[in-house]
């Protein structure tokens, strides 16, 4: 494959509005006033405050770039704590970081404050959910065929240790997930763990689908967990509206928080029937040396040990930063850019792998490469030669071009031009 010359996306042209096939794009949009205005001050301002966006960054579904204010909050709190980690004036300030963040997450994402545990990753939450049951040989779990390894390996581990059987639901674009659940859930099924948004094909489980799934599973006493690594700030997320039992999220993707931050949501009605596996100091409200203890009656019982308070302060700042822009404005802008990307890629005669319908599409945008080109090779050439960051996914000729609100129409077009050029060689 021949490599074409390096392009600088931002300098000069990237934020200039382009003459585009607006009429065609408008067909995909329900909004008659649909128009992408790249020159809006809020986009320029946000983009300027995220250092990584000097490059064409389409890898938010892998790891999100943090704004400067987030990094400053982490750094400031690290230094502050180190001035005297046991000094009352310092511990007083540090000790409110976690409660404030739990409260903030619950307000932003539709849960009660006592339903949130602060974690370090989505994977940590998935493990809390997967170890929440006393598994027995022959028990079954349902996952999908569109998972990240983080929602596969914990189940493989339970399978190896306890003989738990794993069945797969077809969550490919266009399939009927409710029908899949109805066909595959049985008397042995004890847990369903599926993506809110798939990292692999970008499909979003809609609120209506999630409600229906919860309804089916609750009647059968089957636990329902959503892997929300790609959820918050990529698509609308409200914990109670989805009606799942557990939801595992992270701060370090679409929320643009510090790396190593996450949240686990647990419906308060099932807290006490949720087995606690990993625990330690801070999980309990009382204990003695004779074996008696009581756990905190809140989801924060899943937290234990000494924790990275400065990074949690950065997570809180990431929420503030997003809210200062406006979460609905961010989500609308992502959707506008995704509509543009669908139109631009299909106008070239190529296929989009992600769903294109309003409630199922997301910023996790996946294309099929022309001429059966290899996703890994294209990803690597873009990364090395063009400072353009995309990601290969499971399909050998698929490429994920994750679109966040700070991306621009012009850099999407330029990236597609380059990809098309590569694939012709
Ligand atoms: C759907 C999904 N689940 C889980 C993970 C793992 O996330 P974390 O690194 O926060 O554990 C990822 C990461 O890309 C993901 O896309």
Short mmCIF file of C-alpha atoms and ligand atoms in Angstrom, two decimals:
data_model
loop_
_atom_site.label_atom_id
_atom_site.label_comp_id
_atom_site.label_asym_id
_atom_site.label_seq_id
_atom_site.Cartn_x
_atom_site.Cartn_y
_atom_site.Cartn_z
CA UNK A 1 0.00 0.00 0.00
CA UNK A 2 1.49 3.35 -1.01
CA UNK A 3 1.55 6.02 1.64
CA UNK A 4 0.27 9.46 0.65
CA UNK A 5 1.77 12.67 1.98
CA UNK A 6 1.23 13.86 5.55
CA UNK A 7 -1.56 16.37 5.89
CA UNK A 8 -2.07 18.97 8.47
CA UNK A 9 -5.76 18.94 9.30
CA UNK A 10 -6.06 21.87 11.56
CA UNK A 11 -3.79 24.52 10.14
CA UNK A 12 -5.70 26.93 8.00
CA UNK A 13 -8.65 24.95 6.77
CA UNK A 14 -10.16 22.58 9.27
CA UNK A 15 -12.60 24.95 10.86
CA UNK A 16 -13.75 26.70 7.71
CA UNK A 17 -17.31 25.68 6.86
CA UNK A 18 -17.33 23.65 3.67
CA UNK A 19 -19.83 23.61 0.83
CA UNK A 20 -21.44 20.26 1.45
CA UNK A 21 -24.33 18.13 0.24
CA UNK A 22 -26.62 19.68 2.85
CA UNK A 23 -29.79 18.71 1.08
CA UNK A 24 -28.79 15.07 1.20
CA UNK A 25 -27.70 15.30 4.83
CA UNK A 26 -30.96 16.96 5.79
CA UNK A 27 -32.80 13.83 4.63
CA UNK A 28 -31.21 11.95 7.50
CA UNK A 29 -32.01 14.59 10.06
CA UNK A 30 -35.34 15.25 11.71
CA UNK A 31 -34.35 18.84 12.32
CA UNK A 32 -35.28 21.16 9.46
CA UNK A 33 -32.75 23.76 10.59
CA UNK A 34 -29.96 21.23 10.37
CA UNK A 35 -26.67 22.95 9.63
CA UNK A 36 -23.14 22.28 10.81
CA UNK A 37 -21.52 25.58 11.65
CA UNK A 38 -17.87 24.87 12.38
CA UNK A 39 -17.08 28.45 13.26
CA UNK A 40 -19.24 28.59 16.37
CA UNK A 41 -17.28 30.03 19.27
CA UNK A 42 -18.10 27.21 21.70
CA UNK A 43 -16.62 24.59 19.38
CA UNK A 44 -13.46 26.61 18.74
CA UNK A 45 -13.07 27.32 22.44
CA UNK A 46 -13.56 23.69 23.47
CA UNK A 47 -11.23 22.45 20.78
CA UNK A 48 -8.52 24.89 21.77
CA UNK A 49 -8.68 23.70 25.36
CA UNK A 50 -7.99 20.04 24.45
CA UNK A 51 -4.29 19.68 23.54
CA UNK A 52 -4.72 16.37 21.65
CA UNK A 53 -7.02 17.95 19.09
CA UNK A 54 -4.04 19.47 17.28
CA UNK A 55 -4.29 16.08 15.52
CA UNK A 56 -7.32 14.50 13.86
CA UNK A 57 -8.44 12.52 16.89
CA UNK A 58 -11.07 9.86 16.15
CA UNK A 59 -10.18 7.54 19.00
CA UNK A 60 -12.40 8.79 21.83
CA UNK A 61 -14.02 5.32 21.89
CA UNK A 62 -10.58 4.02 22.90
CA UNK A 63 -9.38 6.74 25.23
CA UNK A 64 -10.61 10.33 25.48
CA UNK A 65 -8.34 13.38 25.38
CA UNK A 66 -8.72 15.51 28.50
CA UNK A 67 -9.19 19.29 28.49
CA UNK A 68 -6.49 21.34 30.22
CA UNK A 69 -8.73 22.20 33.16
CA UNK A 70 -9.10 18.48 33.97
CA UNK A 71 -5.36 17.93 34.00
CA UNK A 72 -4.91 21.07 36.11
CA UNK A 73 -7.49 19.87 38.64
CA UNK A 74 -5.67 16.53 39.01
CA UNK A 75 -2.27 18.16 39.29
CA UNK A 76 -3.45 20.83 41.72
CA UNK A 77 -5.04 18.26 44.05
CA UNK A 78 -2.03 15.95 43.86
CA UNK A 79 0.26 18.76 44.96
CA UNK A 80 -2.18 20.01 47.55
CA UNK A 81 -2.58 16.58 49.16
CA UNK A 82 1.16 16.11 49.22
CA UNK A 83 1.56 19.30 51.28
CA UNK A 84 0.31 17.29 54.24
CA UNK A 85 -1.67 14.11 53.66
CA UNK A 86 -2.72 13.93 57.34
CA UNK A 87 -3.02 17.65 58.00
CA UNK A 88 -6.70 18.35 58.99
CA UNK A 89 -6.90 21.42 56.72
CA UNK A 90 -5.91 19.23 53.81
CA UNK A 91 -7.86 16.07 54.65
CA UNK A 92 -11.01 18.15 55.09
CA UNK A 93 -10.77 19.36 51.49
CA UNK A 94 -9.74 15.97 50.10
CA UNK A 95 -12.46 14.08 51.97
CA UNK A 96 -15.31 15.82 50.14
CA UNK A 97 -14.05 14.90 46.67
CA UNK A 98 -15.64 11.45 46.55
CA UNK A 99 -19.07 12.36 48.02
CA UNK A 100 -19.23 15.39 45.73
CA UNK A 101 -18.40 13.28 42.71
CA UNK A 102 -20.97 10.58 43.57
CA UNK A 103 -23.60 13.30 43.94
CA UNK A 104 -22.55 14.93 40.69
CA UNK A 105 -22.69 11.63 38.77
CA UNK A 106 -26.10 10.79 40.19
CA UNK A 107 -27.48 14.21 39.20
CA UNK A 108 -25.96 14.07 35.72
CA UNK A 109 -26.97 10.48 34.95
CA UNK A 110 -30.29 9.85 36.66
CA UNK A 111 -29.56 7.74 39.73
CA UNK A 112 -29.76 8.19 43.49
CA UNK A 113 -26.56 9.30 45.16
CA UNK A 114 -26.39 6.05 47.12
CA UNK A 115 -26.56 3.99 43.93
CA UNK A 116 -23.10 5.12 42.72
CA UNK A 117 -19.72 3.56 43.51
CA UNK A 118 -16.57 5.23 42.22
CA UNK A 119 -14.29 2.84 40.36
CA UNK A 120 -11.16 3.07 38.25
CA UNK A 121 -12.52 1.63 34.99
CA UNK A 122 -15.51 0.07 33.30
CA UNK A 123 -13.83 -3.30 33.77
CA UNK A 124 -13.91 -2.86 37.55
CA UNK A 125 -17.69 -2.37 37.40
CA UNK A 126 -18.13 -5.38 35.12
CA UNK A 127 -16.24 -7.46 37.68
CA UNK A 128 -18.45 -6.21 40.52
CA UNK A 129 -21.48 -7.31 38.49
CA UNK A 130 -20.01 -10.63 37.39
CA UNK A 131 -19.10 -11.58 40.97
CA UNK A 132 -22.46 -10.48 42.37
CA UNK A 133 -23.99 -13.97 42.28
CA UNK A 134 -23.10 -17.26 43.95
CA UNK A 135 -22.55 -19.06 40.65
CA UNK A 136 -23.19 -22.76 40.27
CA UNK A 137 -22.17 -25.21 37.59
CA UNK A 138 -24.57 -25.04 34.64
CA UNK A 139 -25.74 -21.47 35.33
CA UNK A 140 -25.89 -19.39 32.17
CA UNK A 141 -25.01 -15.84 31.20
CA UNK A 142 -26.00 -14.04 28.02
CA UNK A 143 -23.59 -11.61 26.36
CA UNK A 144 -23.57 -10.45 22.72
CA UNK A 145 -21.42 -11.07 19.65
CA UNK A 146 -20.31 -7.38 19.69
CA UNK A 147 -18.39 -7.15 22.96
CA UNK A 148 -15.13 -5.61 24.11
CA UNK A 149 -12.91 -8.25 25.80
CA UNK A 150 -13.73 -6.50 29.09
CA UNK A 151 -17.23 -7.99 28.90
CA UNK A 152 -15.99 -11.42 27.80
CA UNK A 153 -12.97 -12.33 29.93
CA UNK A 154 -14.74 -12.04 33.34
CA UNK A 155 -17.37 -14.54 32.06
CA UNK A 156 -14.69 -16.85 30.66
CA UNK A 157 -13.11 -16.77 34.10
CA UNK A 158 -16.40 -17.74 35.77
CA UNK A 159 -16.82 -20.44 33.18
CA UNK A 160 -13.37 -21.86 33.96
CA UNK A 161 -13.84 -21.69 37.72
CA UNK A 162 -17.49 -22.65 38.17
CA UNK A 163 -18.66 -24.15 34.88
CA UNK A 164 -20.86 -21.15 33.99
CA UNK A 165 -22.13 -21.42 30.40
CA UNK A 166 -21.89 -18.39 28.09
CA UNK A 167 -24.43 -17.88 25.30
CA UNK A 168 -24.29 -15.10 22.73
CA UNK A 169 -27.01 -12.75 21.50
CA UNK A 170 -26.77 -11.39 17.98
CA UNK A 171 -26.34 -7.61 18.34
CA UNK A 172 -25.20 -6.97 14.76
CA UNK A 173 -26.71 -3.91 13.09
CA UNK A 174 -30.30 -4.63 12.11
CA UNK A 175 -30.98 -7.58 14.43
CA UNK A 176 -33.89 -7.73 16.88
CA UNK A 177 -32.35 -7.84 20.36
CA UNK A 178 -35.67 -8.43 22.11
CA UNK A 179 -36.35 -11.46 19.95
CA UNK A 180 -32.79 -12.66 20.63
CA UNK A 181 -33.33 -12.39 24.39
CA UNK A 182 -36.68 -14.11 24.23
CA UNK A 183 -35.20 -16.98 22.23
CA UNK A 184 -32.09 -17.46 24.35
CA UNK A 185 -33.11 -16.76 27.94
CA UNK A 186 -34.02 -19.97 29.77
CA UNK A 187 -34.39 -21.40 33.28
CA UNK A 188 -30.62 -21.57 33.70
CA UNK A 189 -29.99 -17.93 32.75
CA UNK A 190 -28.93 -15.84 35.76
CA UNK A 191 -27.40 -12.76 34.19
CA UNK A 192 -27.58 -10.75 30.96
CA UNK A 193 -24.58 -8.47 30.39
CA UNK A 194 -24.63 -6.48 27.15
CA UNK A 195 -23.32 -3.14 25.83
CA UNK A 196 -25.24 0.10 26.13
CA UNK A 197 -23.26 1.11 23.03
CA UNK A 198 -21.13 -1.50 21.26
CA UNK A 199 -17.46 -0.62 20.81
CA UNK A 200 -17.50 -2.86 17.75
CA UNK A 201 -20.38 -1.64 15.60
CA UNK A 202 -21.51 1.47 17.49
CA UNK A 203 -25.02 0.13 18.00
CA UNK A 204 -26.89 1.80 20.87
CA UNK A 205 -29.39 -0.18 22.89
CA UNK A 206 -32.38 2.16 22.82
CA UNK A 207 -34.22 3.18 25.96
CA UNK A 208 -37.33 1.29 24.75
CA UNK A 209 -35.31 -1.87 24.08
CA UNK A 210 -33.67 -1.64 27.48
CA UNK A 211 -37.02 -1.19 29.24
CA UNK A 212 -38.40 -4.25 27.46
CA UNK A 213 -35.35 -6.32 28.33
CA UNK A 214 -35.59 -5.26 32.00
CA UNK A 215 -39.23 -6.24 32.00
CA UNK A 216 -38.55 -9.69 30.58
CA UNK A 217 -35.62 -10.33 32.93
CA UNK A 218 -37.17 -9.04 36.14
CA UNK A 219 -40.09 -11.44 35.79
CA UNK A 220 -37.61 -14.30 35.51
CA UNK A 221 -35.37 -13.06 38.32
CA UNK A 222 -32.42 -12.67 35.93
CA UNK A 223 -29.89 -9.91 36.67
CA UNK A 224 -29.39 -7.24 34.01
CA UNK A 225 -26.05 -5.46 33.58
CA UNK A 226 -25.11 -2.88 30.94
CA UNK A 227 -21.52 -2.26 29.86
CA UNK A 228 -21.56 1.52 29.58
CA UNK A 229 -17.95 2.21 28.60
CA UNK A 230 -19.22 3.93 25.44
CA UNK A 231 -22.38 5.39 26.97
CA UNK A 232 -22.20 8.64 28.96
CA UNK A 233 -21.50 11.73 26.82
CA UNK A 234 -21.58 9.62 23.64
CA UNK A 235 -25.35 8.99 23.75
CA UNK A 236 -28.05 10.08 26.22
CA UNK A 237 -27.64 8.14 29.46
CA UNK A 238 -30.09 8.01 32.36
CA UNK A 239 -29.61 5.05 34.71
CA UNK A 240 -33.19 4.80 35.95
CA UNK A 241 -34.67 5.20 32.48
CA UNK A 242 -32.69 2.23 31.17
CA UNK A 243 -34.10 0.13 34.05
CA UNK A 244 -31.05 -2.13 34.25
CA UNK A 245 -29.84 -3.49 37.62
CA UNK A 246 -26.18 -2.52 37.13
CA UNK A 247 -24.37 -0.12 34.82
CA UNK A 248 -20.57 0.10 34.49
CA UNK A 249 -19.09 3.29 33.06
CA UNK A 250 -15.74 5.06 32.86
CA UNK A 251 -14.61 8.67 33.04
CA UNK A 252 -11.75 8.31 30.58
CA UNK A 253 -13.58 8.01 27.24
CA UNK A 254 -16.42 10.31 26.13
CA UNK A 255 -16.49 12.27 29.41
CA UNK A 256 -12.82 13.18 28.76
CA UNK A 257 -11.85 12.61 32.39
CA UNK A 258 -8.53 11.41 33.81
CA UNK A 259 -7.37 7.90 32.89
CA UNK A 260 -8.27 5.36 35.56
CA UNK A 261 -11.68 6.74 36.60
CA UNK A 262 -15.06 5.06 36.48
CA UNK A 263 -18.43 4.60 38.11
CA UNK A 264 -20.59 1.59 38.89
CA UNK A 265 -24.34 2.12 39.29
CA UNK A 266 -26.36 -0.41 41.31
CA UNK A 267 -30.16 -0.23 41.65
CA UNK A 268 -30.85 0.32 45.35
CA UNK A 269 -33.52 -2.40 45.50
CA UNK A 270 -30.95 -5.09 44.73
CA UNK A 271 -27.99 -3.78 46.71
CA UNK A 272 -28.47 -6.27 49.52
CA UNK A 273 -28.90 -9.24 47.23
CA UNK A 274 -25.73 -8.28 45.37
CA UNK A 275 -22.92 -10.46 46.69
CA UNK A 276 -19.84 -8.50 47.64
CA UNK A 277 -16.64 -10.23 46.59
CA UNK A 278 -13.72 -7.80 46.76
CA UNK A 279 -13.86 -5.59 49.83
CA UNK A 280 -11.81 -4.00 52.63
CA UNK A 281 -11.48 -0.92 54.72
CA UNK A 282 -14.15 1.74 53.83
CA UNK A 283 -16.76 -0.86 52.69
CA UNK A 284 -18.07 -1.26 56.24
CA UNK A 285 -19.99 0.95 58.65
CA UNK A 286 -19.22 -1.12 61.78
CA UNK A 287 -16.89 -4.00 62.65
CA UNK A 288 -15.21 -5.68 65.59
CA UNK A 289 -12.41 -8.18 66.03
CA UNK A 290 -14.82 -11.09 66.58
CA UNK A 291 -16.10 -11.41 63.06
CA UNK A 292 -19.05 -9.00 63.24
CA UNK A 293 -19.43 -6.32 60.61
CA UNK A 294 -22.02 -4.31 58.77
CA UNK A 295 -21.58 -3.02 55.25
CA UNK A 296 -22.39 0.58 54.32
CA UNK A 297 -26.01 0.50 53.09
CA UNK A 298 -25.04 2.21 49.83
CA UNK A 299 -23.30 1.30 46.57
CA UNK A 300 -20.09 2.82 47.91
CA UNK A 301 -19.65 -0.44 49.84
CA UNK A 302 -17.98 -1.61 46.59
CA UNK A 303 -15.17 0.92 47.20
CA UNK A 304 -12.26 0.02 49.43
CA UNK A 305 -8.63 0.86 50.20
CA UNK A 306 -6.66 4.04 49.62
CA UNK A 307 -7.87 5.78 46.51
CA UNK A 308 -6.74 8.31 43.91
CA UNK A 309 -8.64 11.32 45.19
CA UNK A 310 -6.86 13.75 42.87
CA UNK A 311 -7.97 11.80 39.80
CA UNK A 312 -11.54 11.75 41.12
CA UNK A 313 -11.31 15.56 41.46
CA UNK A 314 -10.31 15.58 37.78
CA UNK A 315 -13.32 13.39 36.95
CA UNK A 316 -15.57 15.92 38.69
CA UNK A 317 -13.95 18.74 36.74
CA UNK A 318 -14.55 16.82 33.48
CA UNK A 319 -18.26 16.73 34.33
CA UNK A 320 -18.19 20.47 35.12
CA UNK A 321 -16.43 21.17 31.83
CA UNK A 322 -18.99 19.20 29.81
CA UNK A 323 -21.87 20.81 31.68
CA UNK A 324 -20.47 24.29 31.08
CA UNK A 325 -20.76 23.51 27.35
CA UNK A 326 -24.11 21.74 27.74
CA UNK A 327 -24.56 17.95 27.57
CA UNK A 328 -27.49 18.11 25.16
CA UNK A 329 -25.54 20.51 22.93
CA UNK A 330 -22.62 18.06 22.89
CA UNK A 331 -24.88 15.11 22.05
CA UNK A 332 -26.63 17.06 19.29
CA UNK A 333 -23.31 18.08 17.76
CA UNK A 334 -22.07 14.44 17.80
CA UNK A 335 -25.25 13.36 16.06
CA UNK A 336 -24.94 16.13 13.44
CA UNK A 337 -21.38 15.05 12.65
CA UNK A 338 -22.39 11.37 12.49
CA UNK A 339 -25.17 12.23 10.04
CA UNK A 340 -22.60 14.07 7.95
CA UNK A 341 -20.18 11.12 8.14
CA UNK A 342 -22.87 8.62 7.10
CA UNK A 343 -23.75 10.79 4.13
CA UNK A 344 -20.16 11.46 3.10
CA UNK A 345 -19.05 7.82 3.27
CA UNK A 346 -22.13 6.37 1.55
CA UNK A 347 -22.03 9.07 -1.18
CA UNK A 348 -18.66 7.58 -2.13
CA UNK A 349 -20.44 4.28 -2.75
CA UNK A 350 -19.21 2.58 0.44
CA UNK A 351 -20.95 0.87 3.33
CA UNK A 352 -21.44 2.02 6.91
CA UNK A 353 -21.37 -0.83 9.45
CA UNK A 354 -22.93 1.16 12.33
CA UNK A 355 -26.69 1.67 12.51
CA UNK A 356 -27.85 4.84 10.78
CA UNK A 357 -31.26 5.18 12.45
CA UNK A 358 -31.74 8.05 14.91
CA UNK A 359 -31.87 6.17 18.22
CA UNK A 360 -29.38 3.43 17.37
CA UNK A 361 -26.54 5.46 15.85
CA UNK A 362 -23.80 6.91 18.07
CA UNK A 363 -20.41 8.61 17.98
CA UNK A 364 -18.91 5.11 17.74
CA UNK A 365 -18.93 5.27 13.96
CA UNK A 366 -17.73 2.21 12.02
CA UNK A 367 -17.20 2.00 8.27
CA UNK A 368 -16.54 -0.88 5.93
CA UNK A 369 -13.34 -0.32 3.96
CA UNK A 370 -13.46 -0.48 0.15
CA UNK A 371 -11.82 -3.36 -1.72
CA UNK A 372 -11.66 -5.57 1.38
CA UNK A 373 -8.76 -3.43 2.65
CA UNK A 374 -7.34 -4.42 6.01
CA UNK A 375 -8.49 -2.32 8.99
CA UNK A 376 -5.24 -2.78 10.89
CA UNK A 377 -3.13 -1.59 7.93
CA UNK A 378 -5.26 1.48 7.32
CA UNK A 379 -5.32 2.30 11.03
CA UNK A 380 -1.55 2.02 11.18
CA UNK A 381 -0.89 4.12 8.07
CA UNK A 382 -3.23 6.85 9.31
CA UNK A 383 -1.55 6.83 12.70
CA UNK A 384 2.04 6.83 11.49
CA UNK A 385 1.81 8.96 8.35
CA UNK A 386 -1.10 11.32 8.92
CA UNK A 387 -1.34 11.92 12.69
CA UNK A 388 -4.90 10.67 12.32
CA UNK A 389 -6.15 8.36 15.05
CA UNK A 390 -8.83 5.78 14.30
CA UNK A 391 -9.17 2.19 15.50
CA UNK A 392 -9.45 -1.28 14.03
CA UNK A 393 -12.37 -3.33 15.38
CA UNK A 394 -13.41 -6.97 15.06
CA UNK A 395 -14.37 -7.06 11.37
CA UNK A 396 -11.10 -7.42 9.37
CA UNK A 397 -12.18 -4.75 6.85
CA UNK A 398 -13.92 -2.48 9.36
CA UNK A 399 -12.52 0.76 10.75
CA UNK A 400 -13.86 2.75 13.71
CA UNK A 401 -13.78 6.52 13.28
CA UNK A 402 -15.11 7.64 16.66
CA UNK A 403 -16.66 11.08 16.37
CA UNK A 404 -16.82 13.40 19.37
CA UNK A 405 -18.24 16.91 19.35
CA UNK A 406 -14.80 18.52 19.01
CA UNK A 407 -14.21 16.82 15.65
CA UNK A 408 -15.02 18.81 12.54
CA UNK A 409 -16.81 18.13 9.32
CA UNK A 410 -13.69 19.10 7.39
CA UNK A 411 -11.42 16.63 9.15
CA UNK A 412 -14.00 13.85 8.67
CA UNK A 413 -14.05 14.59 4.94
CA UNK A 414 -10.25 14.77 4.70
CA UNK A 415 -9.85 11.53 6.62
CA UNK A 416 -12.31 9.78 4.32
CA UNK A 417 -10.43 11.18 1.29
CA UNK A 418 -7.20 9.69 2.62
CA UNK A 419 -8.80 6.34 3.48
CA UNK A 420 -10.35 6.14 0.03
CA UNK A 421 -6.96 6.99 -1.51
CA UNK A 422 -5.23 4.27 0.52
CA UNK A 423 -7.84 1.68 -0.38
CA UNK A 424 -7.47 2.37 -4.13
CA UNK A 425 -3.73 1.59 -4.10
C1 LIG B 1 -17.64 -1.52 25.41
C2 LIG B 1 -16.40 -1.48 26.27
N1 LIG B 1 -16.42 -2.07 27.47
C3 LIG B 1 -15.36 -2.03 28.29
C4 LIG B 1 -14.20 -1.40 27.93
C5 LIG B 1 -13.06 -1.36 28.89
O1 LIG B 1 -13.06 -0.10 29.49
P1 LIG B 1 -12.12 0.24 30.73
O2 LIG B 1 -10.76 0.41 30.15
O3 LIG B 1 -12.70 1.49 31.29
O4 LIG B 1 -12.18 -0.89 31.66
C6 LIG B 1 -14.13 -0.75 26.69
C7 LIG B 1 -12.91 -0.05 26.28
O5 LIG B 1 -12.71 0.33 25.16
C8 LIG B 1 -15.26 -0.79 25.85
O6 LIG B 1 -15.26 -0.20 24.67
#
